[in-house]
Coordinates of C-alpha atoms in Angstrom, one line a residue:
M15 CA -36.9 9.0 11.8
N16 CA -38.9 9.5 8.6
G17 CA -38.5 7.5 5.4
T18 CA -36.1 10.0 3.7
T19 CA -33.8 10.2 6.7
L20 CA -33.9 6.4 7.1
G21 CA -32.9 5.9 3.4
I22 CA -30.0 8.3 3.8
F23 CA -29.0 6.6 7.0
I24 CA -29.0 3.1 5.3
V25 CA -26.7 4.4 2.5
I26 CA -24.2 5.9 5.0
I27 CA -24.3 2.7 7.1
V28 CA -23.5 0.6 4.1
Y29 CA -20.6 2.9 3.3
I30 CA -19.3 2.8 6.8
L31 CA -19.5 -1.0 7.1
G32 CA -17.5 -1.2 3.9
M33 CA -14.7 0.9 5.3
V34 CA -14.6 -1.1 8.5
G35 CA -14.6 -4.3 6.5
I36 CA -11.5 -3.1 4.7
G37 CA -9.9 -2.4 8.0
I38 CA -10.6 -6.0 9.2
W39 CA -9.4 -7.4 5.9
F40 CA -6.0 -5.6 6.1
S41 CA -5.5 -6.3 9.8
R42 CA -4.4 -9.8 8.7
K43 CA -1.8 -8.4 6.4
N44 CA 0.2 -6.4 9.0
N45 CA 3.1 -8.6 10.0
D46 CA 5.2 -5.8 11.5
V47 CA 5.3 -2.1 12.2
S48 CA 6.7 -1.5 8.7
D49 CA 3.5 -2.9 7.2
F50 CA 1.3 -1.1 9.7
Y51 CA 2.9 2.4 9.1
L52 CA 4.1 2.2 5.5
G53 CA 2.3 -0.8 4.0
G54 CA 5.6 -2.5 3.2
R55 CA 6.1 0.0 0.3
K56 CA 3.6 -1.9 -1.9
L57 CA 1.2 0.8 -3.1
G58 CA 0.3 0.9 -6.8
P59 CA 0.3 4.2 -8.8
L60 CA -3.4 4.9 -8.7
V61 CA -3.8 4.1 -5.0
T62 CA -0.7 6.3 -4.3
A63 CA -2.1 9.2 -6.2
M64 CA -5.7 9.2 -5.0
S65 CA -5.0 8.2 -1.4
A66 CA -2.5 11.0 -1.2
E67 CA -5.0 13.6 -2.5
A68 CA -8.0 12.2 -0.6
S69 CA -6.0 12.4 2.6
D70 CA -4.8 15.9 1.6
M71 CA -8.2 17.4 0.8
S72 CA -9.9 16.6 4.2
S73 CA -13.3 17.9 5.2
W74 CA -12.5 21.4 4.0
L75 CA -13.0 20.3 0.3
L76 CA -16.7 19.7 0.7
M77 CA -17.3 21.9 3.7
G78 CA -14.7 24.6 4.3
L79 CA -14.0 25.6 0.6
P80 CA -17.7 25.8 -0.6
G81 CA -18.6 27.6 2.7
L82 CA -15.9 30.2 2.2
A83 CA -16.9 30.8 -1.4
Y84 CA -20.6 31.0 -0.4
L85 CA -19.8 33.8 2.1
S86 CA -17.0 35.8 0.5
G87 CA -16.9 35.1 -3.2
I88 CA -14.2 33.4 -5.3
A89 CA -11.0 35.4 -4.5
D90 CA -10.0 33.9 -1.2
P91 CA -10.8 30.2 -2.0
G92 CA -9.7 30.8 -5.6
W93 CA -6.2 31.9 -4.8
T94 CA -5.9 29.2 -2.1
A95 CA -6.9 26.6 -4.7
I96 CA -4.4 27.9 -7.3
G97 CA -1.6 27.8 -4.7
L98 CA -2.6 24.2 -3.7
A99 CA -2.7 23.1 -7.3
V100 CA 0.7 24.4 -8.0
G101 CA 2.1 23.0 -4.8
T102 CA 0.5 19.6 -5.6
Y103 CA 2.2 19.4 -9.0
F104 CA 5.6 20.4 -7.8
N105 CA 5.5 18.2 -4.8
W106 CA 4.9 15.2 -7.1
L107 CA 7.4 16.5 -9.6
I108 CA 10.5 17.2 -7.5
V109 CA 9.9 15.5 -4.2
A110 CA 8.2 12.2 -4.7
K111 CA 10.8 10.1 -6.6
R112 CA 13.7 11.4 -4.7
L113 CA 12.1 10.9 -1.3
R114 CA 11.0 7.4 -2.2
R115 CA 14.6 6.5 -3.2
Y116 CA 16.3 8.4 -0.3
S117 CA 14.0 7.1 2.4
A118 CA 14.7 3.5 1.4
A119 CA 18.5 4.1 1.2
A120 CA 18.7 6.0 4.5
G121 CA 18.1 3.1 6.9
N122 CA 14.8 2.0 5.2
S123 CA 13.0 4.9 7.0
I124 CA 9.3 4.3 7.6
T125 CA 8.3 7.6 9.1
I126 CA 9.3 11.2 8.3
P127 CA 11.2 11.7 11.6
D128 CA 13.0 8.4 10.8
F129 CA 14.1 9.9 7.5
F130 CA 15.4 13.1 8.9
S131 CA 17.3 11.3 11.6
N132 CA 18.8 8.7 9.3
R133 CA 19.6 11.3 6.6
Y134 CA 21.8 13.3 8.9
R135 CA 23.1 10.3 11.0
D136 CA 21.7 12.1 14.1
K137 CA 22.9 9.8 17.0
S138 CA 21.5 12.3 19.6
H139 CA 17.9 11.7 18.3
A140 CA 17.2 15.4 18.6
L141 CA 15.9 15.6 15.0
L142 CA 13.8 12.5 15.6
G143 CA 12.3 13.7 18.9
I144 CA 11.5 17.2 17.8
S145 CA 10.1 16.3 14.5
A146 CA 7.9 13.6 16.2
L147 CA 6.7 16.2 18.7
I148 CA 5.9 18.6 15.9
I149 CA 3.8 16.0 14.2
V150 CA 1.8 15.3 17.4
I151 CA 1.3 19.0 18.1
F152 CA -0.1 19.8 14.7
F153 CA -1.8 16.6 13.8
I154 CA -4.0 16.3 16.9
P155 CA -5.9 19.5 16.1
Y156 CA -5.9 18.6 12.4
T157 CA -7.6 15.3 13.4
A158 CA -9.9 17.2 15.7
S159 CA -11.1 19.2 12.7
G160 CA -12.1 16.0 11.0
F161 CA -14.1 14.7 13.9
A162 CA -15.8 18.2 14.2
A163 CA -16.8 17.9 10.5
C164 CA -18.4 14.5 11.1
G165 CA -20.1 15.7 14.2
K166 CA -21.6 18.6 12.2
L167 CA -22.7 16.2 9.4
F168 CA -24.6 13.8 11.6
S169 CA -26.0 16.5 13.9
N170 CA -27.5 18.4 11.0
L171 CA -28.7 15.3 9.2
F172 CA -30.2 13.2 11.9
G173 CA -31.0 15.9 14.5
I174 CA -28.9 14.3 17.2
A175 CA -26.7 16.2 19.6
Y176 CA -23.3 17.2 18.3
I177 CA -21.1 15.5 20.9
P178 CA -22.6 12.0 20.5
A179 CA -22.5 12.4 16.7
M180 CA -18.9 13.4 16.8
L181 CA -18.0 10.5 19.2
I182 CA -19.6 7.9 16.9
S183 CA -17.7 9.2 13.9
A184 CA -14.4 9.1 15.9
V185 CA -15.0 5.5 17.0
I186 CA -15.6 4.4 13.4
I187 CA -12.4 6.1 12.0
V188 CA -10.3 4.8 14.9
G189 CA -11.7 1.3 14.4
Y190 CA -10.6 0.6 10.9
T191 CA -7.4 2.6 11.2
A192 CA -6.2 0.8 14.3
L193 CA -7.1 -2.5 12.7
G194 CA -5.8 -2.2 9.2
G195 CA -3.0 0.4 9.5
F196 CA -1.5 2.1 6.4
L197 CA -2.8 -0.3 3.8
A198 CA -6.4 0.0 5.1
A199 CA -6.1 3.8 5.3
S200 CA -4.7 4.0 1.7
T201 CA -7.2 1.6 0.2
T202 CA -10.2 3.3 1.9
D203 CA -8.8 6.7 0.9
F204 CA -8.7 5.5 -2.7
I205 CA -12.4 4.4 -2.5
Q206 CA -13.3 7.6 -0.6
S207 CA -11.8 9.7 -3.4
I208 CA -14.2 8.1 -5.8
V209 CA -17.1 8.8 -3.4
M210 CA -16.0 12.4 -3.0
T211 CA -15.9 12.8 -6.8
L212 CA -19.4 11.4 -7.2
A213 CA -20.6 13.7 -4.4
L214 CA -19.2 16.8 -6.2
I215 CA -20.8 15.9 -9.5
I216 CA -24.2 15.2 -8.0
V217 CA -24.2 18.4 -5.9
V218 CA -23.2 20.7 -8.7
C219 CA -25.7 19.2 -11.2
F220 CA -28.6 19.4 -8.8
G221 CA -27.5 22.7 -7.4
V222 CA -27.4 24.4 -10.8
Q223 CA -30.8 22.9 -11.7
T224 CA -32.4 24.1 -8.5
A225 CA -30.9 27.6 -8.8
G226 CA -32.5 27.9 -12.3
G227 CA -29.6 27.2 -14.5
I228 CA -26.0 28.4 -15.1
D229 CA -27.2 31.8 -16.4
V230 CA -29.1 32.5 -13.2
V231 CA -26.2 31.4 -11.0
M232 CA -23.8 33.7 -12.8
E233 CA -26.2 36.6 -12.9
N234 CA -26.9 36.4 -9.2
A235 CA -23.2 36.2 -8.4
A236 CA -22.3 39.1 -10.7
N237 CA -24.9 41.3 -8.9
L238 CA -23.0 40.9 -5.6
S239 CA -20.2 43.5 -5.2
G240 CA -16.8 41.8 -5.6
Y241 CA -18.2 38.3 -5.5
L242 CA -16.7 37.0 -8.8
S243 CA -13.5 39.2 -8.7
M244 CA -10.1 37.6 -8.0
T245 CA -9.0 41.0 -6.6
S246 CA -12.0 41.8 -4.3
V247 CA -13.7 40.1 -1.4
H248 CA -17.4 40.2 -0.7
Y249 CA -18.7 41.0 2.8
A250 CA -22.0 39.1 3.2
A251 CA -23.0 41.1 6.3
D252 CA -23.5 44.4 4.5
K253 CA -23.3 43.3 0.8
T254 CA -20.2 45.4 0.2
A255 CA -16.8 44.6 -1.3
G256 CA -13.2 45.1 -0.1
S257 CA -9.9 45.0 -1.8
Y258 CA -8.1 41.7 -2.1
G259 CA -4.7 43.0 -2.8
I260 CA -1.3 41.6 -3.6
I261 CA -0.4 40.8 0.0
S262 CA -3.6 38.8 0.4
I263 CA -2.9 37.0 -3.0
I264 CA 0.6 36.1 -2.0
S265 CA -0.6 35.0 1.4
T266 CA -3.3 32.6 0.2
F267 CA -1.1 31.4 -2.8
A268 CA 1.5 30.4 -0.2
W269 CA -0.8 27.5 0.8
G270 CA 1.0 25.5 -1.9
L271 CA 4.3 25.6 0.2
G272 CA 2.6 23.5 2.8
Y273 CA 2.7 20.4 0.6
F274 CA 6.5 20.0 1.0
G275 CA 6.0 19.4 4.7
M276 CA 2.8 17.3 5.0
P277 CA 3.7 13.9 6.6
H278 CA 0.6 12.1 5.5
I279 CA 1.2 13.0 1.9
L280 CA 5.0 12.5 1.9
L281 CA 4.4 9.0 3.4
R282 CA 2.5 8.0 0.2
F283 CA 5.6 8.9 -1.8
M284 CA 7.7 6.7 0.4
A285 CA 5.2 3.8 0.1
I286 CA 4.9 3.4 -3.7
E287 CA 6.1 0.1 -4.9
D288 CA 7.6 1.3 -8.2
E289 CA 9.1 4.8 -8.3
N290 CA 9.0 4.8 -12.1
K291 CA 5.2 4.9 -11.9
L292 CA 5.2 8.1 -10.0
K293 CA 4.7 10.1 -13.3
L294 CA 1.3 8.4 -13.7
S295 CA 0.5 9.2 -10.1
R296 CA 1.5 12.8 -10.5
R297 CA -0.8 13.3 -13.6
V298 CA -3.8 11.6 -11.9
A299 CA -3.3 13.5 -8.7
T300 CA -2.9 16.9 -10.2
V301 CA -5.9 16.6 -12.6
W302 CA -8.1 15.4 -9.8
V303 CA -7.0 18.2 -7.4
V304 CA -7.6 21.0 -9.9
I305 CA -11.0 19.8 -11.0
S306 CA -12.3 18.9 -7.5
M307 CA -11.3 22.3 -6.0
A308 CA -12.7 24.2 -8.9
V309 CA -16.0 22.4 -8.6
A310 CA -16.1 22.8 -4.8
I311 CA -15.7 26.6 -5.2
F312 CA -18.4 26.7 -7.8
I313 CA -20.7 24.9 -5.5
G314 CA -20.3 27.8 -3.0
V315 CA -21.4 30.2 -5.8
V316 CA -24.3 27.9 -6.8
G317 CA -25.3 27.7 -3.1
Y318 CA -25.8 31.5 -3.0
S319 CA -28.2 31.3 -5.9
I320 CA -30.2 28.5 -4.2
S321 CA -30.5 30.7 -1.1
A322 CA -31.5 33.6 -3.2
S323 CA -34.3 31.5 -4.8
G324 CA -35.7 30.8 -1.4
A325 CA -35.1 27.0 -1.8
L326 CA -32.4 27.1 0.9
E327 CA -32.1 29.2 4.1
T328 CA -29.4 31.8 4.2
L329 CA -26.3 30.5 6.0
N330 CA -24.1 32.7 8.2
G331 CA -20.7 32.3 9.8
S332 CA -19.5 28.7 10.4
D333 CA -23.0 27.5 9.3
S334 CA -21.9 28.1 5.7
E335 CA -19.7 25.0 6.0
T336 CA -22.9 22.9 6.1
L337 CA -23.9 24.1 2.6
I338 CA -23.5 20.8 0.9
I339 CA -25.4 19.0 3.8
K340 CA -28.3 21.4 3.2
I341 CA -28.2 20.8 -0.5
A342 CA -28.2 17.0 0.0
Q343 CA -31.3 17.3 2.3
L344 CA -33.0 19.4 -0.3
L345 CA -32.3 16.7 -3.0
S346 CA -33.5 13.9 -0.8
S347 CA -37.1 15.2 -1.1
H348 CA -37.3 14.2 -4.8
G349 CA -37.9 10.4 -4.6
V350 CA -36.1 7.2 -3.9
L351 CA -33.3 7.7 -6.4
A352 CA -32.7 11.2 -5.0
I353 CA -32.4 9.7 -1.5
I354 CA -29.7 7.4 -2.7
F355 CA -27.9 10.3 -4.4
A356 CA -28.2 12.4 -1.2
G357 CA -26.8 9.5 0.7
I358 CA -23.8 9.4 -1.7
I359 CA -23.3 13.2 -1.2
L360 CA -23.3 12.9 2.6
A361 CA -21.0 9.8 2.4
G362 CA -18.7 12.0 0.3
I363 CA -18.4 14.5 3.1
L364 CA -17.8 11.6 5.5
A365 CA -15.2 10.3 3.0
C366 CA -13.3 13.6 3.0
T367 CA -13.1 13.5 6.8
M368 CA -12.3 9.9 7.2
S369 CA -9.6 9.9 4.5
T370 CA -7.7 12.6 6.2
A371 CA -8.3 11.6 9.8
D372 CA -7.1 8.1 9.3
S373 CA -3.8 9.2 7.8
Q374 CA -3.2 11.8 10.5
L375 CA -3.9 9.3 13.2
L376 CA -1.3 6.9 11.7
A377 CA 1.3 9.6 11.3
A378 CA 0.8 10.9 14.9
S379 CA 0.7 7.4 16.2
S380 CA 4.0 6.4 14.5
S381 CA 5.6 9.5 16.0
I382 CA 4.8 8.5 19.5
S383 CA 5.0 4.7 19.5
Q384 CA 7.9 4.3 17.0
N385 CA 9.9 7.5 17.2
I386 CA 9.5 8.8 20.8
L387 CA 8.9 5.6 22.8
K388 CA 11.1 3.2 20.9
D389 CA 13.8 5.3 19.4
V390 CA 14.2 8.3 21.7
L391 CA 13.3 6.6 25.0
N392 CA 14.8 3.3 24.0
L393 CA 12.0 1.1 25.2
K394 CA 12.6 -2.5 24.3
L395 CA 9.4 -3.9 22.9
S396 CA 8.7 -7.2 21.2
E397 CA 7.2 -7.1 17.7
K398 CA 3.8 -8.0 19.2
A399 CA 4.1 -5.4 21.9
T400 CA 5.1 -2.8 19.3
M401 CA 2.0 -3.5 17.2
L402 CA -0.2 -3.3 20.3
T403 CA 1.5 0.0 21.3
A404 CA 0.9 1.4 17.8
R405 CA -2.8 0.6 18.0
L406 CA -3.2 1.9 21.5
T407 CA -1.5 5.2 20.5
V408 CA -4.0 5.6 17.7
V409 CA -6.8 5.4 20.3
I410 CA -5.2 7.8 22.8
I411 CA -4.5 10.4 20.1
A412 CA -8.1 10.1 19.0
I413 CA -9.4 10.7 22.5
I414 CA -7.3 13.9 22.8
A415 CA -8.6 15.0 19.4
V416 CA -12.2 14.4 20.5
F417 CA -11.7 16.6 23.5
I418 CA -10.4 19.4 21.2
A419 CA -13.3 19.0 18.8
R420 CA -16.0 19.3 21.5
D421 CA -16.9 22.8 20.5
P422 CA -19.5 22.6 17.6
N423 CA -18.8 26.2 16.6
S424 CA -15.2 25.6 15.7
S425 CA -14.3 26.4 12.1
V426 CA -13.1 23.4 10.1
F427 CA -11.3 25.8 7.7
G428 CA -9.6 27.7 10.5
I429 CA -8.2 24.6 12.3
V430 CA -7.0 23.1 9.0
S431 CA -5.2 26.3 7.9
F432 CA -3.2 26.5 11.2
A433 CA -2.1 22.9 11.2
W434 CA -1.2 23.2 7.5
A435 CA 1.0 26.2 8.2
G436 CA 2.6 24.3 11.1
F437 CA 3.8 21.4 8.9
G438 CA 4.7 23.6 6.0
G439 CA 6.8 25.9 8.1
A440 CA 8.4 23.3 10.3
F441 CA 9.0 20.5 7.8
G442 CA 8.8 22.0 4.3
P443 CA 12.1 23.8 4.2
V444 CA 13.9 20.9 5.9
M445 CA 12.5 18.4 3.4
L446 CA 13.6 20.4 0.4
F447 CA 17.0 21.2 1.7
S448 CA 17.5 17.6 2.8
L449 CA 16.7 16.4 -0.7
F450 CA 18.4 19.0 -2.8
W451 CA 21.4 20.6 -0.9
R452 CA 24.2 18.2 0.0
R453 CA 25.8 20.8 2.3
T454 CA 22.8 20.9 4.7
T455 CA 23.9 19.8 8.1
R456 CA 22.1 18.2 11.1
N457 CA 22.3 21.5 13.0
G458 CA 21.0 23.4 10.1
A459 CA 18.0 21.1 9.7
L460 CA 17.3 21.3 13.5
A461 CA 17.5 25.1 13.5
G462 CA 15.2 25.3 10.5
M463 CA 12.7 22.9 12.0
I464 CA 12.5 24.7 15.3
S465 CA 12.5 28.3 13.9
G466 CA 9.9 27.5 11.2
G467 CA 7.6 25.8 13.7
A468 CA 8.0 28.6 16.3
M469 CA 7.4 31.3 13.7
V470 CA 3.9 29.8 12.9
F471 CA 2.9 30.6 16.5
I472 CA 4.7 33.9 16.7
W473 CA 3.2 35.2 13.4
K474 CA -0.3 33.8 14.1
Y475 CA -0.7 35.2 17.6
L476 CA 1.6 38.2 17.8
V477 CA 2.3 39.7 14.4
R478 CA -0.7 38.9 12.2
P479 CA -3.2 40.6 14.6
I480 CA -1.5 43.9 13.9
G481 CA -3.2 43.8 10.5
G482 CA -2.5 45.7 7.4
A483 CA 0.6 44.6 5.6
W484 CA 1.3 42.2 8.4
N485 CA -1.9 40.2 7.8
V486 CA -0.1 37.5 5.9
Y487 CA -0.8 33.7 6.3
E488 CA 1.7 32.4 8.8
L489 CA 2.9 29.7 6.5
L490 CA 4.8 32.1 4.3
P491 CA 7.0 33.9 6.9
A492 CA 7.5 30.6 8.7
F493 CA 8.7 28.9 5.5
L494 CA 11.1 31.8 4.8
V495 CA 12.5 32.0 8.3
G496 CA 13.1 28.2 8.4
S497 CA 14.9 28.3 5.1
V498 CA 17.2 31.2 6.2
F499 CA 18.1 29.4 9.4
I500 CA 18.9 26.1 7.5
L501 CA 21.1 28.0 5.1
V502 CA 23.0 30.1 7.6
V503 CA 23.5 27.5 10.3
S504 CA 24.5 24.9 7.8
L505 CA 27.2 27.2 6.3
F506 CA 28.6 27.9 9.8
S507 CA 28.5 24.2 10.7
K508 CA 31.1 21.6 10.0
M509 CA 30.8 19.9 6.6
P510 CA 28.7 16.7 6.6
S511 CA 30.6 13.5 6.8
R512 CA 31.9 11.7 3.6
E513 CA 29.3 8.9 4.3
I514 CA 26.4 11.4 4.2
L515 CA 27.7 13.1 1.1
D516 CA 28.3 9.9 -0.8
E517 CA 24.8 8.7 0.1
F518 CA 23.3 12.0 -1.1
D519 CA 25.3 11.8 -4.4
S520 CA 24.1 8.3 -5.0
I521 CA 20.5 9.4 -4.7

């Protein structure tokens, strides 16, 4: 290990030790499962905002998004980012306060399955069990994408094999998450959002300078057919352009619908201490998301110019997702201060991954230990046994995710997009109808959840491969189908009880 690599390694180790230290600190503050899974509803507005967005962005912000822009131009990542920005704003605007208030009133719900079950007084636990199962099904591969990103990071950086690198990363994330629970995850996410921001700033400044300035970057990009167009897509293989039509635009813009069903984001809404401070959280979150995604896409454009200058090798396929890692390595050759900056960049990639993986592990763990084992199967556990089960579940889920992430050629963006569609299709319509339509019934919610989740698989593997007009991101048809099922089944079901209607009206 040479001096440059050693310097970067030290910066990353200091960062990792800080995250683990936070986990140890908050392990003493978890008195019960409510603290472990929801932090006792004590989050401040800034931590709520930044932890929600850091856990949302995941490794695709610094790996998937720049890599996609590097290969295909700005249309695909651009419309995706616009959809996500709009979805972020409206999720905070119309869902956050109402969910915070409703989840507390409906049996003091501490998980999303709890809320659905308590909202509809579902004594059969069907809503609870199915929603918990959906969380496990989609969060395990989502978590796996995070482990894969970490594995790629350390493998590229330190020249070690992918599997050991990925395993070490998983152990670190599991360690502080299992120790500190929701408060540790939220606090580390807040810190990680700052590190991610610094990483973006450093990369874009150094990248532009290395490429020869803004003028050179824009000229190089403009010379590529369709690269800077929002209605064309660039094909790197043969340097040609294809149409990015209205169907593609609607498809990628539909990413924003996913926010209404993301458990790890919705949990932040439920956990804020003062609902009246959500306006501040909304403003901070929206501004950060818009700027960070715009910069990430621009880094992809800058990366092409760096490659064109010969300072960076040309990246193909899934290797494009290592763009920022390559830029950090290039930066590290410019002295001691540059090594520290490179370490911050790489810690930023680690932060993206850790901030999402910890939240996903907690959400999946709560679904198994709290909702399935305790509520559905009626296992009688003491408070101490419940806490132990919660922590063990985090470990077991991580082991399964590690197994899924064993392939180093898997695409971070691809895995995240499928899981995102799964939650958006299964939970998004149910959440909106639960919060805004008093006539929604338990059977309607159940039908919408099952049909939306099933449509994700049906459209992804049976319909979308047909191509042409059918090549629509599976989230959109799943969301629409789920909404129709909720509406129709609810109208043909018995009116909700007076107790449910009165509670809805009070919210």
